[in-house]
CSV table of C-alpha atoms in Angstrom, one decimal:
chain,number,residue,atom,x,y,z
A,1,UNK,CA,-14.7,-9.9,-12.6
A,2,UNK,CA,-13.7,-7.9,-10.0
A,3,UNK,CA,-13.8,-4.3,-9.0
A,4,UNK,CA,-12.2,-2.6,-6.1
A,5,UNK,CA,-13.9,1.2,-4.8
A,6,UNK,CA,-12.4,3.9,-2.2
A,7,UNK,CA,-15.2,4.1,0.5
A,8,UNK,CA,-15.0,7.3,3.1
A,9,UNK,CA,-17.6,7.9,5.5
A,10,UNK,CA,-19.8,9.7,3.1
A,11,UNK,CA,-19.9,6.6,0.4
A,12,UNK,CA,-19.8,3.9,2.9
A,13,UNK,CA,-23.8,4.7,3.9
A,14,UNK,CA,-24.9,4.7,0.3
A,15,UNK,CA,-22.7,1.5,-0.1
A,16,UNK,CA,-24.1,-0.8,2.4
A,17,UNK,CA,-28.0,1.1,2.1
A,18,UNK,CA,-27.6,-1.0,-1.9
A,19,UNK,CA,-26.2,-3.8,-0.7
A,20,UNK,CA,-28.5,-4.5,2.4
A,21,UNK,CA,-31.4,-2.7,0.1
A,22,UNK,CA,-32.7,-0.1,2.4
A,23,UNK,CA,-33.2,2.0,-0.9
A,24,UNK,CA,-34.4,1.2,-4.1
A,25,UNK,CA,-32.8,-0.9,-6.1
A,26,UNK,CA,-34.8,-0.7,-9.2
A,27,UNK,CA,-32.9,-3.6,-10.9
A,28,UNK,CA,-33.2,-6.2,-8.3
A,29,UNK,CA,-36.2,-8.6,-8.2
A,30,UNK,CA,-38.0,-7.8,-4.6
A,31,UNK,CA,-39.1,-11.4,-4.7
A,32,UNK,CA,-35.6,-12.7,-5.2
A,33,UNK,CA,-34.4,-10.3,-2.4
A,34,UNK,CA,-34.7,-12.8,0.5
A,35,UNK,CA,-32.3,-15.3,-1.3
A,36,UNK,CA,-29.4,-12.9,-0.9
A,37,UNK,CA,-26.8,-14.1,1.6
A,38,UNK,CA,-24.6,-12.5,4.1
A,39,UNK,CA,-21.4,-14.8,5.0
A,40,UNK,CA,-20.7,-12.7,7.9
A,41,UNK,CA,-22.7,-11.4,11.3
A,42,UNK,CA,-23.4,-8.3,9.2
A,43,UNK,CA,-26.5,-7.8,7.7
A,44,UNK,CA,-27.4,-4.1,7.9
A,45,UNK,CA,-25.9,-0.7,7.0
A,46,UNK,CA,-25.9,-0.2,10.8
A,47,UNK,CA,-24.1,-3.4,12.0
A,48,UNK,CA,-21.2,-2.7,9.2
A,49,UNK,CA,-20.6,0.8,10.7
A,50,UNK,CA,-20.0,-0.9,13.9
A,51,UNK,CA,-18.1,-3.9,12.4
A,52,UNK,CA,-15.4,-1.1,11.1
A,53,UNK,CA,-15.7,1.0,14.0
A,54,UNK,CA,-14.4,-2.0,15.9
A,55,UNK,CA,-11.4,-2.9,13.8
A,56,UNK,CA,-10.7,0.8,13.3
A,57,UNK,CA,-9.5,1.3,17.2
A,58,UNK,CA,-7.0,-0.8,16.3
A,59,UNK,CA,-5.0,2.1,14.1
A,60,UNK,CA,-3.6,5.2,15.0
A,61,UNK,CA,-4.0,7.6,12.1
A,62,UNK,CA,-7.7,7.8,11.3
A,63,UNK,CA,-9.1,11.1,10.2
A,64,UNK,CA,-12.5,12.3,9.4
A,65,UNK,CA,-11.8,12.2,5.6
A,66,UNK,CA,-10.1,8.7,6.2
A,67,UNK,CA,-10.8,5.6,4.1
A,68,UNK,CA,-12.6,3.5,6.2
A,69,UNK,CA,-13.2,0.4,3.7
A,70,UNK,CA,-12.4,-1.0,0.2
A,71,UNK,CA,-15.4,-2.4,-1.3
A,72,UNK,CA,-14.7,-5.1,-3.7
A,73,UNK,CA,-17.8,-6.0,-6.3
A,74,UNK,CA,-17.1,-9.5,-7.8
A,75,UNK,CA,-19.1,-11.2,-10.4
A,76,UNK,CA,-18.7,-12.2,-14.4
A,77,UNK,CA,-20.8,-12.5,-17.4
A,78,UNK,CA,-24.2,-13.3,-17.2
A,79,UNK,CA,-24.1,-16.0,-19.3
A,80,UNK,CA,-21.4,-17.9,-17.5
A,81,UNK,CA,-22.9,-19.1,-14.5
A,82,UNK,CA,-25.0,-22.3,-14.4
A,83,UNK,CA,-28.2,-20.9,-14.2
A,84,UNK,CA,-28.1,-19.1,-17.2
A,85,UNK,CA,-26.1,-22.7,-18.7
A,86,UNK,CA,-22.4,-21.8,-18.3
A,87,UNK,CA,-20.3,-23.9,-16.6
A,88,UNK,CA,-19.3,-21.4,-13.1
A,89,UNK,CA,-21.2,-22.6,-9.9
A,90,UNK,CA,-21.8,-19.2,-8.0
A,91,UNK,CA,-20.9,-20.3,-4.1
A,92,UNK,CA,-17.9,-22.3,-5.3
A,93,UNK,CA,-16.9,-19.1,-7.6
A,94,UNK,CA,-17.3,-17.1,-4.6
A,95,UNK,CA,-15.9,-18.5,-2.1
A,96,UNK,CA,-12.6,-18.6,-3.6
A,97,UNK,CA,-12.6,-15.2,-4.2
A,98,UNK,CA,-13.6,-14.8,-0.5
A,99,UNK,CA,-10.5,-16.5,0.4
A,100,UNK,CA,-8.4,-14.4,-2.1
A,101,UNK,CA,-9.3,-11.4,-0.5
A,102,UNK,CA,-9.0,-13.1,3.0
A,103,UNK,CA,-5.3,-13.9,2.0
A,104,UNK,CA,-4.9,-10.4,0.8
A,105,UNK,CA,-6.2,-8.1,4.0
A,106,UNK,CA,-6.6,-10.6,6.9
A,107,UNK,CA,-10.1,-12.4,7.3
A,108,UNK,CA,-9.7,-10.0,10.4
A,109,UNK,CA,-9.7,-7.3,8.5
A,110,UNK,CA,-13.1,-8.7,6.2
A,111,UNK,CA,-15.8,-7.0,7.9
A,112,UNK,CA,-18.9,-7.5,5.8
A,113,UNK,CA,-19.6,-10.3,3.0
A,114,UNK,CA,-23.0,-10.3,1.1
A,115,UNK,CA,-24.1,-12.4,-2.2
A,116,UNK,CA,-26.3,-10.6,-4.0
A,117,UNK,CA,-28.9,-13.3,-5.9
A,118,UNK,CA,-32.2,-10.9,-6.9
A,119,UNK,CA,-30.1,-9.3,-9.7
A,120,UNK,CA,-30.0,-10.8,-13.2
A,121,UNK,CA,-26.3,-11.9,-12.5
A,122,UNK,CA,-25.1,-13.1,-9.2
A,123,UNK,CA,-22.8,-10.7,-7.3
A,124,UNK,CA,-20.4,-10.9,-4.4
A,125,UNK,CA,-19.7,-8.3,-2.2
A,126,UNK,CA,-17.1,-7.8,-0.2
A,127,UNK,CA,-16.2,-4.9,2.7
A,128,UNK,CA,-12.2,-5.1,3.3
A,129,UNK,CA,-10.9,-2.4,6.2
A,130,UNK,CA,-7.5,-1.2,5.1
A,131,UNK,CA,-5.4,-2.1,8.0
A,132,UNK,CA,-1.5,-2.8,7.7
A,133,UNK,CA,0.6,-4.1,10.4
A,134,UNK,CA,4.2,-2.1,10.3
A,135,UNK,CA,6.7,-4.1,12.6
A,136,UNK,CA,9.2,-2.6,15.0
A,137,UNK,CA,12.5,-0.6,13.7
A,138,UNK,CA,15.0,1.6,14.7
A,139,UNK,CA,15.3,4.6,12.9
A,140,UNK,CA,18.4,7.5,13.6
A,141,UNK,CA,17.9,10.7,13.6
A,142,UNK,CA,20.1,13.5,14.2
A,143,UNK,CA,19.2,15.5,17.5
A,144,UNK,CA,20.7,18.0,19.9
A,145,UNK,CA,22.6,16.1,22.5
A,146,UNK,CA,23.5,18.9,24.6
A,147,UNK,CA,24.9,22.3,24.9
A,148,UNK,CA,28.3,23.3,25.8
A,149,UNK,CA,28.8,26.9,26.2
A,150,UNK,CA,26.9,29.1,23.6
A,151,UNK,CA,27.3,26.0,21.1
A,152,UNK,CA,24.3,23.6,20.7
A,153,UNK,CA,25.9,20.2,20.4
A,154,UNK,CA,24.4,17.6,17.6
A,155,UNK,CA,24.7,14.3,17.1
A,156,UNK,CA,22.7,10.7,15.9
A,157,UNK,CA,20.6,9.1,18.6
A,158,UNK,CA,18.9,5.7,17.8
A,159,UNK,CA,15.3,5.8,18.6
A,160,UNK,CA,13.4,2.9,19.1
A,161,UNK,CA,9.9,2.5,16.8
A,162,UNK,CA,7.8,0.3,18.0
A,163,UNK,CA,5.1,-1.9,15.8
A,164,UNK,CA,1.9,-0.3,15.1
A,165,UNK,CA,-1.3,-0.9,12.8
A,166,UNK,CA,-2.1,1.9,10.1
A,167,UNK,CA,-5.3,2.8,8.0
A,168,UNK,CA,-4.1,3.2,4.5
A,169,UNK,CA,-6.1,2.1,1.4
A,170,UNK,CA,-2.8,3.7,-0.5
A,171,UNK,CA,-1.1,0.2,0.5
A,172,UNK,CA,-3.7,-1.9,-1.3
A,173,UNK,CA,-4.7,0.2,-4.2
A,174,UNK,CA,-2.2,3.2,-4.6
A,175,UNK,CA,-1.5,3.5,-7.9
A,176,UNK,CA,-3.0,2.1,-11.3
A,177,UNK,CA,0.1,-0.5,-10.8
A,178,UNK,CA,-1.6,-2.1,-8.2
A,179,UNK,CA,-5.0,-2.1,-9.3
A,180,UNK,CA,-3.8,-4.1,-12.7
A,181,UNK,CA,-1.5,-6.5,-10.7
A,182,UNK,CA,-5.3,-7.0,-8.6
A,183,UNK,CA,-6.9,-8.3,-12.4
A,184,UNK,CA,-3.7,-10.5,-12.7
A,185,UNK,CA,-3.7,-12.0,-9.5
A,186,UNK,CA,-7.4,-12.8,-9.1
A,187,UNK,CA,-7.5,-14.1,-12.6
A,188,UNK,CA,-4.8,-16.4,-12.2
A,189,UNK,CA,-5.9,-17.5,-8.9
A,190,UNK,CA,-9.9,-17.3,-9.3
A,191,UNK,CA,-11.5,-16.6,-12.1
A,192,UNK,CA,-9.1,-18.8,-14.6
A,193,UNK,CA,-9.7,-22.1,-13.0
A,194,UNK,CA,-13.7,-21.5,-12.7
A,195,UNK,CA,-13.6,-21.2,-16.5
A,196,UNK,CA,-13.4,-17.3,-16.6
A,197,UNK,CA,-11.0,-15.3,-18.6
A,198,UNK,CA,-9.2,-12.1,-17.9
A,199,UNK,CA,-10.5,-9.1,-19.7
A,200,UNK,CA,-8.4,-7.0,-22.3
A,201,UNK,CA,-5.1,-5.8,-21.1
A,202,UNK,CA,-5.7,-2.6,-23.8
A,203,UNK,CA,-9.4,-2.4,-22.7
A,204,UNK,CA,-10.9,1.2,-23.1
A,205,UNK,CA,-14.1,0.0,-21.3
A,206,UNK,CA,-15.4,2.1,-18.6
A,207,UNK,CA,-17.5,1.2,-15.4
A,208,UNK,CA,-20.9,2.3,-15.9
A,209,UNK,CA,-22.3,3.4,-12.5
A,210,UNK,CA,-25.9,2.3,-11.1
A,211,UNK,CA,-27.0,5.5,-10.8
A,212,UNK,CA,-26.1,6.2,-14.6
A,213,UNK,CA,-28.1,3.0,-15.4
A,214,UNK,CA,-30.9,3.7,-13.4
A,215,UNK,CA,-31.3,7.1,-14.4
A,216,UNK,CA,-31.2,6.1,-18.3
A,217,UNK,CA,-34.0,3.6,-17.4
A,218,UNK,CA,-36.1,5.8,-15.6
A,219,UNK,CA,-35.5,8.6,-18.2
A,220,UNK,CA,-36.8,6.4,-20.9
A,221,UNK,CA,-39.8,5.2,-19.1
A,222,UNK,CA,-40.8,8.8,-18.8
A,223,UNK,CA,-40.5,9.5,-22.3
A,224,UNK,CA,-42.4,6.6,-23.2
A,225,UNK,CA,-45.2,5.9,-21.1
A,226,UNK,CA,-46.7,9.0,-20.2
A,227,UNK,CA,-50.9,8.2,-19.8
A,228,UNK,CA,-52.7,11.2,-18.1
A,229,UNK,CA,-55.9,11.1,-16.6
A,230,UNK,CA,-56.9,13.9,-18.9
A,231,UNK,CA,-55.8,11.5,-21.9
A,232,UNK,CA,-58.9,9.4,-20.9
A,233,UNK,CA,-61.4,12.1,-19.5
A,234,UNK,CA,-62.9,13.0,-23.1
A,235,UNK,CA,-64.0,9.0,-23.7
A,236,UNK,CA,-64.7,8.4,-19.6
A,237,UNK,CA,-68.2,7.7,-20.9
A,238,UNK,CA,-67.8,5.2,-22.8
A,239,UNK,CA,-66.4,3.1,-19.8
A,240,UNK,CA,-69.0,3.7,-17.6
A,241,UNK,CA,-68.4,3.7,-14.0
A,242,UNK,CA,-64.9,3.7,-13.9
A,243,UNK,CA,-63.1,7.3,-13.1
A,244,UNK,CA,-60.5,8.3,-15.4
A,245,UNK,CA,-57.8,8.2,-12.6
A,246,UNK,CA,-58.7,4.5,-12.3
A,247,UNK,CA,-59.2,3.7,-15.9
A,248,UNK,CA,-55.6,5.6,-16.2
A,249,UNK,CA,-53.4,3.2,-13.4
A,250,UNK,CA,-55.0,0.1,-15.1
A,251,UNK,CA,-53.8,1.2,-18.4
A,252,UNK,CA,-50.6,2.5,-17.6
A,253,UNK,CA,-50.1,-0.4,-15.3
A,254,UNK,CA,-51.0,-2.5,-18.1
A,255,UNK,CA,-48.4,-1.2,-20.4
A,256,UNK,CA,-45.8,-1.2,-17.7
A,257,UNK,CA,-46.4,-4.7,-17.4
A,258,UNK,CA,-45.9,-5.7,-20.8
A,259,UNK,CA,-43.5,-3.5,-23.2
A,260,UNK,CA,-41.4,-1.9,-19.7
A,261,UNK,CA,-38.9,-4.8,-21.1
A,262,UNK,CA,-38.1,-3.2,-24.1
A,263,UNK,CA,-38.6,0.5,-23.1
A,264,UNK,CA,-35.6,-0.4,-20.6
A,265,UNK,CA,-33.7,-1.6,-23.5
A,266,UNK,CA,-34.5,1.5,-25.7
A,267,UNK,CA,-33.6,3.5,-22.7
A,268,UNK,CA,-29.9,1.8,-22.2
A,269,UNK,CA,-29.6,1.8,-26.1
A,270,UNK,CA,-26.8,5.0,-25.7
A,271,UNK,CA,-24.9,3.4,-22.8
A,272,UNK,CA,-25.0,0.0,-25.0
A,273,UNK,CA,-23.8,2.1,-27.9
A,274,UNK,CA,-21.3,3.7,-25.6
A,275,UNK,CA,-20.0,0.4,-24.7
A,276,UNK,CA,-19.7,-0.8,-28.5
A,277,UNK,CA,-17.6,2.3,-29.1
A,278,UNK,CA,-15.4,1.2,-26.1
A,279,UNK,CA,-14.7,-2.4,-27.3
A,280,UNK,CA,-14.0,-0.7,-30.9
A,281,UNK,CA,-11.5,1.4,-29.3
A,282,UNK,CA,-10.0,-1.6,-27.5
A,283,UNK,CA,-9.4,-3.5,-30.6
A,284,UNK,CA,-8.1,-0.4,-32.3
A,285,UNK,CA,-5.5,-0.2,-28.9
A,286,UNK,CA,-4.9,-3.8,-29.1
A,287,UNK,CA,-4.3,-3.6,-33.1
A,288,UNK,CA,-1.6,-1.2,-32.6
A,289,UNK,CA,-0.1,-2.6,-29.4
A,290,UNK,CA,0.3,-6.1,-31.3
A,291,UNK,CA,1.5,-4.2,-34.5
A,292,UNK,CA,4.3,-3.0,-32.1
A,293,UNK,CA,5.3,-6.2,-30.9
A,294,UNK,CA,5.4,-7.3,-34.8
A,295,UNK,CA,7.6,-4.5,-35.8
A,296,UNK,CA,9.8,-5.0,-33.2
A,297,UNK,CA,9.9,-8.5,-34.0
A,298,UNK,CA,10.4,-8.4,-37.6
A,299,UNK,CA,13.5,-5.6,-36.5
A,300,UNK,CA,15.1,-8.5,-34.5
A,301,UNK,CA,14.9,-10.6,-37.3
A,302,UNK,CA,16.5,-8.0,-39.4
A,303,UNK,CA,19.8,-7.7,-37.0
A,304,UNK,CA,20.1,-11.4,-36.4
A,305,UNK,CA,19.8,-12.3,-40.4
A,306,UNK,CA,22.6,-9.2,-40.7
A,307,UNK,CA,24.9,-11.3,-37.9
A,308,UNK,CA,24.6,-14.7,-39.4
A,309,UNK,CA,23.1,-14.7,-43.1
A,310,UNK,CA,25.2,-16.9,-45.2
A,311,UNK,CA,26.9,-19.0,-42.4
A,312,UNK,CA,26.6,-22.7,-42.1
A,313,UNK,CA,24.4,-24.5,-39.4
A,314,UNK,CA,28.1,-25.7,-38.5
A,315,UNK,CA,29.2,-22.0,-38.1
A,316,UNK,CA,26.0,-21.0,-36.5
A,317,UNK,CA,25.9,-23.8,-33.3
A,318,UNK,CA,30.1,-22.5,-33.2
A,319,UNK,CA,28.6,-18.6,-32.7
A,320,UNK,CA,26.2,-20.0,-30.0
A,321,UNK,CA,28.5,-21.8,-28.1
A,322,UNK,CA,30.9,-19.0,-28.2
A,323,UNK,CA,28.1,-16.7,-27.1
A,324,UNK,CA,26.5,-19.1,-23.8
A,325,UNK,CA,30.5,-19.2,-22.7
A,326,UNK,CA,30.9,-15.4,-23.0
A,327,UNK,CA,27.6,-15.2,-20.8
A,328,UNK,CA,28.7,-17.8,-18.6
A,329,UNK,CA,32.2,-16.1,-18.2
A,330,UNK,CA,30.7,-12.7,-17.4
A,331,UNK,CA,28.0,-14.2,-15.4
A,332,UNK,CA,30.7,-15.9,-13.2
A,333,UNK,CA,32.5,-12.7,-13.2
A,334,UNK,CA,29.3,-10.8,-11.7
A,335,UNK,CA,29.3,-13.2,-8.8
A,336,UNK,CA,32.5,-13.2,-8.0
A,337,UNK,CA,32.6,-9.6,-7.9
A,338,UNK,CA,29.7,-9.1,-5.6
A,339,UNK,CA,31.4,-11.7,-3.7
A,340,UNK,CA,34.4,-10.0,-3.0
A,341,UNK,CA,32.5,-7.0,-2.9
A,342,UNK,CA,30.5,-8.6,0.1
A,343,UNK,CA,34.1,-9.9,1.6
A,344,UNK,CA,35.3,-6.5,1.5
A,345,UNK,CA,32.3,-5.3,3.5
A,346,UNK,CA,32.5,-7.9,6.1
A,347,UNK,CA,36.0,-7.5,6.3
A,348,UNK,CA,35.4,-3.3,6.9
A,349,UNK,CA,32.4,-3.8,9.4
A,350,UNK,CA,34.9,-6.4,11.1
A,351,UNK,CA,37.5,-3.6,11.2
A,352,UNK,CA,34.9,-1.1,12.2
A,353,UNK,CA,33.6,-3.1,15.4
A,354,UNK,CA,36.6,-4.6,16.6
A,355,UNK,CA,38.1,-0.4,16.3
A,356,UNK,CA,35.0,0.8,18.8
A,357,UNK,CA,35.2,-2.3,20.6
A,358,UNK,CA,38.9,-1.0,21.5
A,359,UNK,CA,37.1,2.2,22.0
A,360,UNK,CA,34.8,1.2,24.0
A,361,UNK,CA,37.5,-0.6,26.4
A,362,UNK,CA,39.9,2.4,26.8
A,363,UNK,CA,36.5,4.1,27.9
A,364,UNK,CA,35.5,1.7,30.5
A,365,UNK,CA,38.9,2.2,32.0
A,366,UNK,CA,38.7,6.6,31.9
A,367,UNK,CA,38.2,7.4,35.2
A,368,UNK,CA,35.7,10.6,35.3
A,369,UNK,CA,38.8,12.7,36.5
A,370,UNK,CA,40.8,11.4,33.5
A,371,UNK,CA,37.6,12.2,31.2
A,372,UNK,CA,37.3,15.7,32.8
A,373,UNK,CA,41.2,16.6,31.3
A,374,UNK,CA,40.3,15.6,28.1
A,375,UNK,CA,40.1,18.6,25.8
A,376,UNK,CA,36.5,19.9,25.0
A,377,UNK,CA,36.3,17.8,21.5
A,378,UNK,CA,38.0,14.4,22.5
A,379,UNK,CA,35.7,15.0,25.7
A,380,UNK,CA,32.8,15.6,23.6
A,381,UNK,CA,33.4,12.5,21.4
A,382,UNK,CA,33.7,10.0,24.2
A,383,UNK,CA,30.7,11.6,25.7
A,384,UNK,CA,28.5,10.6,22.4
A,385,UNK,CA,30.1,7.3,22.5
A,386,UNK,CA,29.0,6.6,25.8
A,387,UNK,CA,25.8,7.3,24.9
A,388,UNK,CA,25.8,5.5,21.8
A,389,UNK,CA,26.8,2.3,23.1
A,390,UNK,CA,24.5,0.0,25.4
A,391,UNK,CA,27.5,-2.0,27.1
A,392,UNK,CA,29.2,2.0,28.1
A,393,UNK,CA,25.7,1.9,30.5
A,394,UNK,CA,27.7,1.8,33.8
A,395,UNK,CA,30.6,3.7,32.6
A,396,UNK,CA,28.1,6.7,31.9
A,397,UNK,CA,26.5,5.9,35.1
A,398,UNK,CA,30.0,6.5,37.0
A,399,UNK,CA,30.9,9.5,35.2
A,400,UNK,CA,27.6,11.4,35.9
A,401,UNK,CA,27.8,10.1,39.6
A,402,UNK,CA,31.5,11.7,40.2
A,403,UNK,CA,29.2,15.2,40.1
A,404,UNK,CA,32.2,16.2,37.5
A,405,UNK,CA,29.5,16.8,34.5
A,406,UNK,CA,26.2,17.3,33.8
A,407,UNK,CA,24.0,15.3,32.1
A,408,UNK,CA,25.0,16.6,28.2
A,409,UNK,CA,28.7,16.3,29.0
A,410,UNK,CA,29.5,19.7,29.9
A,411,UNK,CA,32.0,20.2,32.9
A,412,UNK,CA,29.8,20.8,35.7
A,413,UNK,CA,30.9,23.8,38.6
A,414,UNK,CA,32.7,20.6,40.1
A,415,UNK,CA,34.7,19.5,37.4
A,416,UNK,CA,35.6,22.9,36.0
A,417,UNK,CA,37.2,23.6,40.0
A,418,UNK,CA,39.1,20.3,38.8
A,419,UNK,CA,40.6,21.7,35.7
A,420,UNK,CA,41.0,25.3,37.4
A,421,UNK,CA,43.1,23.2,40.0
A,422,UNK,CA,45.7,21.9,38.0
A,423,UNK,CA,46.1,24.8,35.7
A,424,UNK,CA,49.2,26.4,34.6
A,425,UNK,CA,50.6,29.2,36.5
A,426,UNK,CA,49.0,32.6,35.1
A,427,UNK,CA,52.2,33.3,33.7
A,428,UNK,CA,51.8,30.7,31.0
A,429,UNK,CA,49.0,31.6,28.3
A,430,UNK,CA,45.7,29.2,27.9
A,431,UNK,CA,42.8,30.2,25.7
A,432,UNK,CA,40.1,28.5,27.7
A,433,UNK,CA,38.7,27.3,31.3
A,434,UNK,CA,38.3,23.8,29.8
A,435,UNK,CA,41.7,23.9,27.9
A,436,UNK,CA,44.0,20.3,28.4
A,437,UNK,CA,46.8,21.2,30.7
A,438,UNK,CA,50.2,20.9,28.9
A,439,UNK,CA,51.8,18.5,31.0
A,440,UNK,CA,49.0,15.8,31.8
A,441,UNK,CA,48.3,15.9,35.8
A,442,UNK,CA,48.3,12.7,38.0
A,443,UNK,CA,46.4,9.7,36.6
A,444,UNK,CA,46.0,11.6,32.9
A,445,UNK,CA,45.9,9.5,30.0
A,446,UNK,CA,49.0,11.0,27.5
A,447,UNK,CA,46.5,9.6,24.6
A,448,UNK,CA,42.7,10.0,23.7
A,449,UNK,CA,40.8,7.2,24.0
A,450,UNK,CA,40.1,7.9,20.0
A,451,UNK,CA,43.6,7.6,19.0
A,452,UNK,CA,44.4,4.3,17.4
């Protein structure tokens, strides 16, 4: 009913050149041809180049080996549709698969729709471009913040993502998953309420391609009608005027005309065969999958005759009460557990923002001299915080202004004068230049803004 292909740029020219039949199509009727329809302002190989080309400066990862478009091919048996005395209308049929695919890319994203009505059964086909629309996130990364000495100093930085539009085929048709849950869906949606069925769930059919059709066909009208000119040269006096190369087209012509029918048919007699083979396969498949589903059943059986053979219907609706309370009970147990489970959480984040909230207040109070005593790691800490934190913007702002740091934290020439300042006297030991001062100095907090 429906079939979904992978088209790069190599297979998207042979695509649209039998769609738009700008090559031989030796199974469509040339004089149906002008009946086909195109339910978009596409109607040439060329124009549904451009078409994509358009919608594809909208993403940002195409490659040269890219997919550019899913083409979708949908029809159904031949006999189903009204012309042939079924009950599907074609354009009805159609256009609600139209709208299916609309609703699953985007009629945006629909650059090419043709019905194809000069083949033995009607056809729609459809040209999707892959796009996906990714919203904007945040994502945190870990990244070097700075350097303080000879150490590199890392930490997480937020960084802002911002929306963007993707070329992936992957998204619509990934995984054989996908491409079953496409059968499902469309046969539910569309092909079900026309009167069409789903096909086998177990199926072992495989697609047989054009070009495999049209080479058996041509391969057994080869083998079969085969009239030479030098056939006919021995007799070419018995027909008069008439050269043998003539006397030859109008024969073979002739032939062509009448029994090319069932030459076809002989031709396609192994890929028929092959398809007779397939549907044995699938009722073998579907045999064993439904013997399965019996032996699992009569196993069930088995267990629940071993848990209540012999009791009384009494006894039995006692069991099942008993057994909907214990699922009740350990269904209300579930929730209530992921309920205080959730509590808890709330309760922790609560905790966790009103803690930097605290943080963040002692902050906005550290004077950059204050921050500039700290030792290295508290200093570092509040540093990060600052950063972290969109309402610290100003605070950060003052720090880097008092020409104490630089702009990863470190104690600039300035701020390192500071600390040399209000050293101890070289008599008492300190391991480094940026070392916290025993006694705090004027205006030092005696506590890190960390400590609770």
């Amino acid at each position: 009913m429906i079939r979904a292909v992978k088209l790069n740029n190599h297979k998207l020219g042979a695509s649209a050149a039998h769609t738009w039949r700008t090559m031989p199509v030796p199974h469509a009727d040339k004089d149906r041809t002008h009946l086909n329809e195109d339910w978009r302002p596409v109607s040439s190989p060329k124009a549904l180049r451009t078409a994509i080309r358009e919608r594809l400066e909208l993403a940002d990862n195409v490659t040269a080996d890219s997919v550019l478009a899913i083409e979708y091919v949908v029809s159904g048996p031949h006999e189903a549709f009204a012309e042939q005395g079924g009950s599907v209308e074609w354009r009805s049929y159609f256009c609600d698969a139209l709208a299916f695919l609309e609703a699953r890319h985007g009629a945006e994203n629909i650059a090419a729709v043709n019905v194809q009505l000069d083949e033995l059964t009607p056809h729609l086909v459809v040209y999707a471009v892959p796009l996906v629309d990714y919203p904007a996130t945040t994502r945190t990364r870990n990244v070097i913040l700075g350097k303080q000495g000879d150490e590199w100093i890392r930490g997480p930085k937020a960084f802002d993502i911002p929306a963007r539009t993707a070329l992936s085929a992957t998204h619509f048709m990934g995984c054989r998953d996908q491409l079953r849950e496409l059968q499902s869906s469309f046969a539910e949606e569309v092909a079900i309420p026309h009167g069409l069925s789903r096909g086998l769930r177990h199926s072992a059919a495989t697609h047989v391609t054009t070009k495999a059709y049209h080479q058996a066909l041509a391969r057994g009208l080869a083998e079969n009608l085969s009239l030479s000119p030098d056939d006919l040269a021995r007799q070419g006096l018995l027909w008069g005027k008439e050269s043998p190369e003539k006397h030859a087209a109008r024969v073979t012509d002739f032939v062509v005309e009448h029994y090319a029918p069932t030459v076809a048919r002989a031709a396609t007699a192994g890929i028929e065969r092959r398809r007779a083979d397939e549907m044995a396969e699938t009722a073998r498949r579907t045999e064993a999958a439904l013997n399965e589903e019996r032996t699992a059943h009569q196993q069930a059986r088995e267990r629940l005759r071993g848990l209540i053979g012999g009791l009384s219907g009494e006894e039995i609706t006692k069991i099942k009460g008993f057994a909907n309370k214990c699922r009740r009970l350990r269904r209300e147990a579930e929730e209530a557990r992921k309920l205080e489970e959730q509590q808890r959480e709330e309760e922790a984040q609560a905790e966790r923002e009103r803690m930097e909230n605290d943080r963040a207040a002692q902050l906005r109070r550290l004077t950059p001299e204050a921050l500039a005593r700290l030792e290295k790691g508290e200093r570092v800490k509040a540093w990060r915080f600052a950063i972290a934190r969109d309402d610290l913007g100003e605070t950060l702002e003052a720090w880097l202004d008092s020409d104490l740091f630089e702009m990863d934290g470190i104690l600039s020439s300035r701020g390192r004068a500071l600390i040399e300042r209000e050293a101890p006297r070289p008599t008492e030991r300190h391991t480094t230049q940026e070392q916290t001062p025993a006694t705090p100095g004027a205006g030092m907090p005696t506590r890190s803004p960390f400590e609770r």
